Coordinates of C-alpha atoms in Angstrom, one line a residue:
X1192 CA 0.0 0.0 0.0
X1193 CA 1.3 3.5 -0.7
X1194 CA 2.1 5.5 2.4
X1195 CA 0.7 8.8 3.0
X1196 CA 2.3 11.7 4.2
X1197 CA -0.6 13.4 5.4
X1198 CA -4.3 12.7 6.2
X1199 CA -6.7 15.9 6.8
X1200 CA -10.0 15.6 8.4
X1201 CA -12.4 18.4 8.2
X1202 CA -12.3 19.8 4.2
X1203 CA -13.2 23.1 4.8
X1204 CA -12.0 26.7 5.2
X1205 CA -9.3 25.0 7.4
X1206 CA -8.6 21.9 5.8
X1207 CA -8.2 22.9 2.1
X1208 CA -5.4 25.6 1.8
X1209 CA -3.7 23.3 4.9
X1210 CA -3.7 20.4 2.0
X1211 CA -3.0 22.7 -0.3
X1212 CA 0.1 23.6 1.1
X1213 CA 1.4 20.2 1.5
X1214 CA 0.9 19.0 -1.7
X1215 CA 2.6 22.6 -2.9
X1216 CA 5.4 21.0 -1.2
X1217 CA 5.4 17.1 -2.7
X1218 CA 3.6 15.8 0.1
X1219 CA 1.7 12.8 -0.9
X1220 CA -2.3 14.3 0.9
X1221 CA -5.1 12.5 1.0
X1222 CA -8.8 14.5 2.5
X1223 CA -11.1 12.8 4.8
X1224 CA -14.5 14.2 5.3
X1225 CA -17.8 12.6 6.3
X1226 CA -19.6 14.8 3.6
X1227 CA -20.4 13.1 0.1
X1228 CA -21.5 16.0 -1.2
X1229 CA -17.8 17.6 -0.3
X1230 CA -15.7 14.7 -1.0
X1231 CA -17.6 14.4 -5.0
X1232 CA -17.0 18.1 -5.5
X1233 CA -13.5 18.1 -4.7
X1234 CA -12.9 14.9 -6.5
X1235 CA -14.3 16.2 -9.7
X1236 CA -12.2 19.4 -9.5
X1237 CA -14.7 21.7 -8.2
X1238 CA -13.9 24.4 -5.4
X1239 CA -16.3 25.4 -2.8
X1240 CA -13.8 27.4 -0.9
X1241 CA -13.1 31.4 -1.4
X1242 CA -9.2 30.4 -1.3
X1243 CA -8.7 27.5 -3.5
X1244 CA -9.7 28.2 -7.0
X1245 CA -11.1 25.0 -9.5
X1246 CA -7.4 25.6 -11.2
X1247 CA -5.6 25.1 -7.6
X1248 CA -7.7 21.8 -7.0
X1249 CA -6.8 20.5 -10.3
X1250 CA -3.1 21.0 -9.5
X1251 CA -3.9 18.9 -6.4
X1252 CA -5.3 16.4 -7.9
X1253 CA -3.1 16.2 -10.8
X1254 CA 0.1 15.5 -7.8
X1255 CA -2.1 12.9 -5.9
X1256 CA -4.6 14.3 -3.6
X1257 CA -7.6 12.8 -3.4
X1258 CA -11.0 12.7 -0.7
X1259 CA -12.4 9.9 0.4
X1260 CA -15.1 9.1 3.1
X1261 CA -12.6 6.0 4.1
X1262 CA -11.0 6.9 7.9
X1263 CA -9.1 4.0 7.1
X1264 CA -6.8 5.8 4.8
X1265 CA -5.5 7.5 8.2
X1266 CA -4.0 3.8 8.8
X1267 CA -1.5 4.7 6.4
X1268 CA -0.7 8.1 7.1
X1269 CA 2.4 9.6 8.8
X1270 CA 0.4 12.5 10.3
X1271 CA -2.8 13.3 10.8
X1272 CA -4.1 17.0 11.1
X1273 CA -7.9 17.5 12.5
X1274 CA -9.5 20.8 11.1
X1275 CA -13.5 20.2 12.0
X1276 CA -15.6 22.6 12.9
X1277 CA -16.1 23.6 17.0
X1278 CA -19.8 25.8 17.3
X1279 CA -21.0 26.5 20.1
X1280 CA -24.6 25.1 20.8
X1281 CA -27.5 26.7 21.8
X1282 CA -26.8 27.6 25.2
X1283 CA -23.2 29.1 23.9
X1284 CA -21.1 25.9 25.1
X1285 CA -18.3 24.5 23.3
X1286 CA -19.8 21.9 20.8
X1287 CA -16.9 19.6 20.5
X1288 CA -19.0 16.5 18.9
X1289 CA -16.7 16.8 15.4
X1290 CA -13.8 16.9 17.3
X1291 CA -15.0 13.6 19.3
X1292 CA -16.1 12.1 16.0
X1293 CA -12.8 12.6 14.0
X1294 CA -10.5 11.8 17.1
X1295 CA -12.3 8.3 17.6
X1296 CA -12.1 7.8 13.9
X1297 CA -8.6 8.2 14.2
X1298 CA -8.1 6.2 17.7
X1299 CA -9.8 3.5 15.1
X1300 CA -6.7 3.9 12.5
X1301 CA -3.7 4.7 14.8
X1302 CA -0.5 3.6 14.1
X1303 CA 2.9 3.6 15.8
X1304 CA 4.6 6.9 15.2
X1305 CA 1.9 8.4 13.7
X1306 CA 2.1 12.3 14.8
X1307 CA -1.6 13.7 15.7
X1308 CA -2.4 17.6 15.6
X1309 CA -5.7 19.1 16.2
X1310 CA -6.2 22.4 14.7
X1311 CA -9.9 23.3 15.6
X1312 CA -10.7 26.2 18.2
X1313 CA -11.4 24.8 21.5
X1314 CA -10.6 25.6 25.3
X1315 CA -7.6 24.9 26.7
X1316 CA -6.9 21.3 28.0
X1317 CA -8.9 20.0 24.7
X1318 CA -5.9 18.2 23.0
X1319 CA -5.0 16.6 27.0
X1320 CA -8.1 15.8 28.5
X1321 CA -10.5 15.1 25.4
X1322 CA -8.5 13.8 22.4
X1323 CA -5.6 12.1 24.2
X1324 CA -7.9 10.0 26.3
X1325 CA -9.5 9.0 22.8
X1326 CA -7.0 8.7 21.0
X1327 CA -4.6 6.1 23.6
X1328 CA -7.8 4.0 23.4
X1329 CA -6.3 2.8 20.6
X1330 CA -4.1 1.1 23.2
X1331 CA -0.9 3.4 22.2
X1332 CA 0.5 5.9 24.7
X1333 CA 0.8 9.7 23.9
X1334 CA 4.4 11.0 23.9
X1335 CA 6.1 7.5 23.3
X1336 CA 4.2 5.6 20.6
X1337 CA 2.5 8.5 18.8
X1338 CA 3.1 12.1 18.9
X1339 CA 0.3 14.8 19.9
X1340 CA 0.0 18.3 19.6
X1341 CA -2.4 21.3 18.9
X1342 CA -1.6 24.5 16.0
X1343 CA -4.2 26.7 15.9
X1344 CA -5.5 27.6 12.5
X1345 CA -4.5 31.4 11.8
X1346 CA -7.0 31.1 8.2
X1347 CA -8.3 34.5 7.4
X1348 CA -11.0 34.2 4.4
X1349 CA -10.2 36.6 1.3
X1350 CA -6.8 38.1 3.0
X1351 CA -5.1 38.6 -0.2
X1352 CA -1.8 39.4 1.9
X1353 CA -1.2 36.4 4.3
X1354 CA -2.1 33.0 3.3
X1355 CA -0.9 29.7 5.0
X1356 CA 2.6 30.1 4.0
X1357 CA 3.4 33.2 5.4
X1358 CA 1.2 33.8 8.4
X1359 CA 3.3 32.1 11.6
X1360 CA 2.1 28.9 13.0
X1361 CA 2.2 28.1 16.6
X1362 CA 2.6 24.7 17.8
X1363 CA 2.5 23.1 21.2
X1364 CA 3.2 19.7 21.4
X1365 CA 2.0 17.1 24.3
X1366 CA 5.9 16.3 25.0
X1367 CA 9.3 18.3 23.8
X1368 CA 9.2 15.7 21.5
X1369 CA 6.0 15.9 20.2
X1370 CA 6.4 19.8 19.7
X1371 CA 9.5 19.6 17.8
X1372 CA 8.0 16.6 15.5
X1373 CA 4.9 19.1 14.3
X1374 CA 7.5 21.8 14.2
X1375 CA 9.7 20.4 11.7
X1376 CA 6.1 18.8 9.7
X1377 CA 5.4 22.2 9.2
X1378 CA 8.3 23.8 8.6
X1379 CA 8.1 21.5 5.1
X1380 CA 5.6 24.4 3.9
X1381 CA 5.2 27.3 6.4
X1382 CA 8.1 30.1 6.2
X1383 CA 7.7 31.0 10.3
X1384 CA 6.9 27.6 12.9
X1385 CA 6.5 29.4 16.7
X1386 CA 6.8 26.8 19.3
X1387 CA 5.5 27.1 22.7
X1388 CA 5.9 24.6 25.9
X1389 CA 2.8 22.5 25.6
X1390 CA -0.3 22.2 24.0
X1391 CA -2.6 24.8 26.6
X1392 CA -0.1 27.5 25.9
X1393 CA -0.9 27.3 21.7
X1394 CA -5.1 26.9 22.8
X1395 CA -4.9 29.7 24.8
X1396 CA -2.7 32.1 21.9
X1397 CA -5.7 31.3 19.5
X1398 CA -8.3 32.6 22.0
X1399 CA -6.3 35.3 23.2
X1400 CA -5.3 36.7 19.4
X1401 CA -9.7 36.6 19.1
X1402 CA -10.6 37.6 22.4
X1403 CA -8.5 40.8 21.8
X1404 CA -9.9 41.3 18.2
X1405 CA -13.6 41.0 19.8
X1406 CA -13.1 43.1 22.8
X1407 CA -12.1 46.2 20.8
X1408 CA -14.6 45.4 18.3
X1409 CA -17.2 45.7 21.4
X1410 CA -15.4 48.9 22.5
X1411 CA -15.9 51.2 19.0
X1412 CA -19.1 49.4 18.4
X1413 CA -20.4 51.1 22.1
X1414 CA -18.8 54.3 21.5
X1415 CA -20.6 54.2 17.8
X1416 CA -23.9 54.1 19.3
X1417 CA -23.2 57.0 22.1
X1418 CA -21.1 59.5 19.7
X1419 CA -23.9 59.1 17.2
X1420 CA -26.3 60.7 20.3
X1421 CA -23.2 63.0 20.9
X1422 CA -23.2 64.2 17.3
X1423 CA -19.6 63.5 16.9
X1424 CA -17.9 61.7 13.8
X1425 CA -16.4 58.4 15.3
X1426 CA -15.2 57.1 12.0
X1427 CA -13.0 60.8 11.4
X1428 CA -11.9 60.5 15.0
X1429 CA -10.9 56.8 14.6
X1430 CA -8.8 57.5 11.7
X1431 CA -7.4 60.8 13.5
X1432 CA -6.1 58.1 16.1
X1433 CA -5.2 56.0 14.0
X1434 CA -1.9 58.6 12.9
X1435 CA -0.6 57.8 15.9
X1436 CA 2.5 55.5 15.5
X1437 CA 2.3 53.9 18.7
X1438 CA 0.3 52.5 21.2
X1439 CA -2.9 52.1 18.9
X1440 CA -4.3 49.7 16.9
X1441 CA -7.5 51.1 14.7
X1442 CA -10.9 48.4 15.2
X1443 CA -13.6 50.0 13.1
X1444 CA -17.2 49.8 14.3
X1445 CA -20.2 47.5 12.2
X1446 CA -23.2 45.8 12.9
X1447 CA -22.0 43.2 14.6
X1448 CA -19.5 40.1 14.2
X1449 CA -19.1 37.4 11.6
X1450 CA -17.4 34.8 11.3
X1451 CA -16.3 31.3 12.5
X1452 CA -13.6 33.4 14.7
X1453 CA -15.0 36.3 16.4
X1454 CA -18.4 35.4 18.1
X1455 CA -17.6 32.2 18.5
X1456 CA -13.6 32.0 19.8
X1457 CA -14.3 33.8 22.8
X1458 CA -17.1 31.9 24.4
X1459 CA -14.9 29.1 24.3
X1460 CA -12.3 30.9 27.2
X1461 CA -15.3 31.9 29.0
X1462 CA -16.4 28.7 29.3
X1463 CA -13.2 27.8 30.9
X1464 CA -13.0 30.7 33.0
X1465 CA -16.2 29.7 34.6
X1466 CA -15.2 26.6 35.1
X1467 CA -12.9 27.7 37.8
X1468 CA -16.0 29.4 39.7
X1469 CA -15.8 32.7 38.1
X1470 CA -17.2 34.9 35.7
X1471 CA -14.8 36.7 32.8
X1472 CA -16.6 40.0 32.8
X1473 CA -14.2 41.4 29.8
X1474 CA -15.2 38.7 26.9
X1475 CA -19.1 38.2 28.1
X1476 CA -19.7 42.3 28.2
X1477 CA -18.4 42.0 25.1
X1478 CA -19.9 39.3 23.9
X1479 CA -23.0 41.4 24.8
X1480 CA -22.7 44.7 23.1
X1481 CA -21.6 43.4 19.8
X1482 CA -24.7 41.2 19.9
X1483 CA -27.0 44.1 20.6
X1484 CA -25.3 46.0 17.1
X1485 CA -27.7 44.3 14.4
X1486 CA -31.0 45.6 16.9
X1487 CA -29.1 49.2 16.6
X1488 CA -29.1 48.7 13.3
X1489 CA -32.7 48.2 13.0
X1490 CA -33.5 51.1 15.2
X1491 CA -31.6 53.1 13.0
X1492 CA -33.1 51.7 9.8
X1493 CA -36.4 53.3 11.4
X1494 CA -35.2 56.5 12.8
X1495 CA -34.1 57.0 9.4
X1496 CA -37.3 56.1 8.2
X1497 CA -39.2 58.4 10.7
X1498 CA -37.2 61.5 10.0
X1499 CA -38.8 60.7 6.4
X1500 CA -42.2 60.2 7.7
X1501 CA -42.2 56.5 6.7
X1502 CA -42.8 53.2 9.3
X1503 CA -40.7 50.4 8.5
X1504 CA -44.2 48.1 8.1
X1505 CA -44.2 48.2 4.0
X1506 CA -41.2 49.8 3.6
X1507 CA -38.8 48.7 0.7
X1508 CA -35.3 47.6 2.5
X1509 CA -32.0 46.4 0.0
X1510 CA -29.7 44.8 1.7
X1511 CA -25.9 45.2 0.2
X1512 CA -23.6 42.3 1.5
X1513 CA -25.2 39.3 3.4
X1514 CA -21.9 37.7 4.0
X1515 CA -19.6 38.6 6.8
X1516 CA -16.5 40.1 6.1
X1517 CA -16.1 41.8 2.0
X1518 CA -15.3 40.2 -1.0
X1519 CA -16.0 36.5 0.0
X1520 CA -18.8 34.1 -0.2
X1521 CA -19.0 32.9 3.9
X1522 CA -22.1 33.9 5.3
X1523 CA -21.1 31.8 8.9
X1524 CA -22.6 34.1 12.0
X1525 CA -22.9 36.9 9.4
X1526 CA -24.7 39.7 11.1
X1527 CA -27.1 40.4 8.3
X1528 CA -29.3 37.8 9.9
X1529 CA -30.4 38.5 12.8
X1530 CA -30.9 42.2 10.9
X1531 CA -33.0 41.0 8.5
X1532 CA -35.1 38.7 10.5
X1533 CA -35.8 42.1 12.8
X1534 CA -36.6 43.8 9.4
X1535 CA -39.3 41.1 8.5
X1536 CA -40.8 41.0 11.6
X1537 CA -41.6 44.8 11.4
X1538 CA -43.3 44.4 8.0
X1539 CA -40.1 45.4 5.8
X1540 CA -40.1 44.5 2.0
X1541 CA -36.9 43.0 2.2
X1542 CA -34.4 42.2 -0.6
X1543 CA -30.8 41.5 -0.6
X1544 CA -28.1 42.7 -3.3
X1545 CA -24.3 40.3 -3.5
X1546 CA -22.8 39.5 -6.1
X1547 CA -20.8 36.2 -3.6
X1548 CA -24.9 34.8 -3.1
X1549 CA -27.3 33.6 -5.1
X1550 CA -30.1 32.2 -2.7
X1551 CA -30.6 33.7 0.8
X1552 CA -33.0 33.1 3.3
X1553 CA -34.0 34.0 6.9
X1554 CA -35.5 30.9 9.0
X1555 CA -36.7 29.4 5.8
X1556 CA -38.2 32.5 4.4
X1557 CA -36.2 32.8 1.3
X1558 CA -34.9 37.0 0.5
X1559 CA -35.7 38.1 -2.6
X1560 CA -32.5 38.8 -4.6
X1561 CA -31.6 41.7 -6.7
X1562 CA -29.9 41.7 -9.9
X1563 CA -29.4 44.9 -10.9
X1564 CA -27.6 47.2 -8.1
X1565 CA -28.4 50.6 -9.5
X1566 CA -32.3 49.3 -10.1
X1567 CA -32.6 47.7 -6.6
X1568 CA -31.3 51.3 -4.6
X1569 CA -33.7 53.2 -7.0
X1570 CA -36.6 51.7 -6.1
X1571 CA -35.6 50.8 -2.5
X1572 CA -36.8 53.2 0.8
X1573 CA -33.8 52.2 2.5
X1574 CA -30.7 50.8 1.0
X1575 CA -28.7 49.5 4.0
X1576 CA -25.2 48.8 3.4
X1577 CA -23.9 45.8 5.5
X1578 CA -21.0 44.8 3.5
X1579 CA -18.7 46.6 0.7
X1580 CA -17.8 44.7 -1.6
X1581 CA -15.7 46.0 -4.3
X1582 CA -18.1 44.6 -6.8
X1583 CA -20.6 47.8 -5.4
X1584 CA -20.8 50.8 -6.9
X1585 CA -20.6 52.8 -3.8
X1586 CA -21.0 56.2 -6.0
X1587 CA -23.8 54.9 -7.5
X1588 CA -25.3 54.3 -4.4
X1589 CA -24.4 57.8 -3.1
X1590 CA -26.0 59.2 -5.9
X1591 CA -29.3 57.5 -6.5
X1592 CA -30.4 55.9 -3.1
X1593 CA -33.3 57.6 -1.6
X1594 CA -31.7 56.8 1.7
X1595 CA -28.6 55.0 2.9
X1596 CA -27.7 53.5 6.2
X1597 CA -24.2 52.9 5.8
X1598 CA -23.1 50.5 8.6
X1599 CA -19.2 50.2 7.5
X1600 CA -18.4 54.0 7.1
X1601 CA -17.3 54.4 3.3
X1602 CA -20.1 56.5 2.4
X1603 CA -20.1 60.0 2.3
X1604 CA -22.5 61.6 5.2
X1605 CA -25.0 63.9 3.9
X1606 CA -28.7 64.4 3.6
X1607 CA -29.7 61.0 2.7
X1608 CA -26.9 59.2 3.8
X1609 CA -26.0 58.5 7.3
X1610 CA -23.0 56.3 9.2
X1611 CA -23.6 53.9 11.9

């Protein structure tokens, strides 16, 4: 049997430019996912992820990648990476049910030597007291007859500047060993490896590098809402701030977060925080405010309105940008839903404009979608920018919208447009 080099599971967001890489680098990568849809599409050359083009698959499979629903490929496989998905359910606890699924399938498939690395979010102690446990059911011992360790993914959808390659991983391994075993597996095809001591030490870098991200996120999106009562310009005082070479880091205010990353990465240390008997006030006041933002939103959608002399109930509303972040096709947590389900329930005529989605809907309803931009803001009462996509014509929609409520400040202020 031909030995792999490297098994993924999870053939997603994570998984793919991960694979990617390694084959980049003559690795011999095989995909596991339990998703026939997924594992057909990718076989047969077709993408369904913003970074990996139908040309970059075909490379792939043209040097010997392949998907297959088969865990017992990961028999054969030098390493293993685990890049599934880690929600939180409805009660915003860490959903680690993927991670339990793929970690047994491997405990099912372990071999001697094999090195193990989990890259999905989760709370720190996950790759010790979850998957090591499942994993040494296999009857082999962690740290002398297979290596363990966890690198948080660092993907960032669409960022046209750091990919995989270039972006630093960090790696913590269960022993010294382990570490410097992933360390050198990655230096194969990463320019910049960062190890730290153990494996809590990497868990804890990913939440901290969000939890920072969503706490200043939380603190412009609260001083959006009062300087808007203050009448002062946040967005010209943000980037008046941000000329300072020093000490400050600009975060720009929006209608809320998006994202695998963001809403989601932060719950996960709070759940471990509390765990210890105490509440971490910092992440769940966050956590708070920047789920309030798409309610703001509405309310200003029908302040607008009023100042007009026109209720919400009938009104026309366009959506621009249902996804979460501009210039990609991921709608995950997007924060044009919960905007848009407030919208209906008030009677709104909704309809959405993207050129990244062809079929949206809110709890089943499905959203009307718009073809033409310049038709759809026309005809609209309200054309509410949520994302800006470089495929808008933002002067357009300056010019020809009735009224704008421009949640991501790139619009001009004036009489019918406002700023969030």
């Amino acid at each position: 049997m031909t030995e792999i080099d490297l098994a993924v599971i999870g053939l997603g967001y994570v998984g793919m430019p991960l694979a990617k890489e390694a084959v980049g680098a003559g690795l011999r990568v095989v995909g596991v996912d339990v998703d026939p849809v997924k594992v057909e599409a990718l076989n047969a050359g077709k993408s369904y992820i913003d970074d990996l083009t139908d040309a970059d698959l075909e490379h792939m499979l043209a040097h010997g990648f392949s998907a297959t629903l088969d865990e017992t490929v990961l028999a054969r496989s030098n390493t293993i990476v685990i890049c599934v998905p880690t929600p939180l359910d409805e009660d915003h606890r860490p959903d680690l049910s993927a991670v339990e699924g793929a970690t047994k399938a491997v405990a099912r498939n372990l071999s001697k030597g094999t090195l193990v690395v989990l890259e999905s979010t989760t709370w720190p102690g996950t790759t010790d007291e979850v998957a090591r446990p499942l994993l040494e059911q296999s009857g082999l011992v962690a740290g002398e007859s297979f290596h363990l360790a966890f690198s948080p993914e660092r993907i960032d959808p669409g960022n046209p500047k750091f990919g995989l390659r270039n972006t630093p991983k960090v790696v913590g391994g269960y022993t010294a060993t382990c570490r410097d075993r992933a360390t050198a597996f990655y230096g194969q095809f990463i320019e910049q490896v960062v190890p730290v001591s153990g494996t809590r030490e990497a868990e804890m870098a990913k939440l901290l590098e969000n939890t920072y991200r969503h706490v200043n996120i939380a603190l412009v999106n609260e001083m959006a809402i009062f300087c808007d009562e203050l009448g002062i310009d946040l967005w010209e005082a943000i980037d008046a701030a941000a000329t300072k070479p020093f000490g400050f880091q600009k975060f720009l205010p929006g209608p809320g977060v998006g994202g695998h990353c963001i809403p989601v990465d932060p719950s996960y240390l709070s759940y471990t925080v509390r765990k210890l008997g105490y509440p971490f006030r910092f992440v769940e006041l966050a956590q708070e405010i920047n789920e309030r933002m798409p309610s703001y939103v509405v309310a200003r959608v029908q302040r607008l309105l009023n100042r007009h002399k026109k209720p919400v109930n009938g009104a026309r509303v366009v959506m621009l940008g249902v996804t979460y972040k501009p210039d990609i096709a991921d709608e995950r947590e997007t924060p044009a839903l919960p905007v848009a389900r407030a919208l209906l329930e008030l009677g709104a005529e909704l309809s959405f404009a993207d050129p990244y989605v062809k079929e949206w809907s809110v709890d089943g309803t499905p959203v009307p979608r718009e073809e033409d931009l310049a038709d759809a803001v026309v005809n609209a009462d309200v054309t509410l920018l949520m994302q800006q996509h470089a495929a808008f014509d933002l002067d357009m929609v300056e010019a020809k919208a009735r009224l704008v409520l421009d949640t991501r400040g790139v619009l001009a202020e004036g009489e019918r447009v406002e700023r969030l």
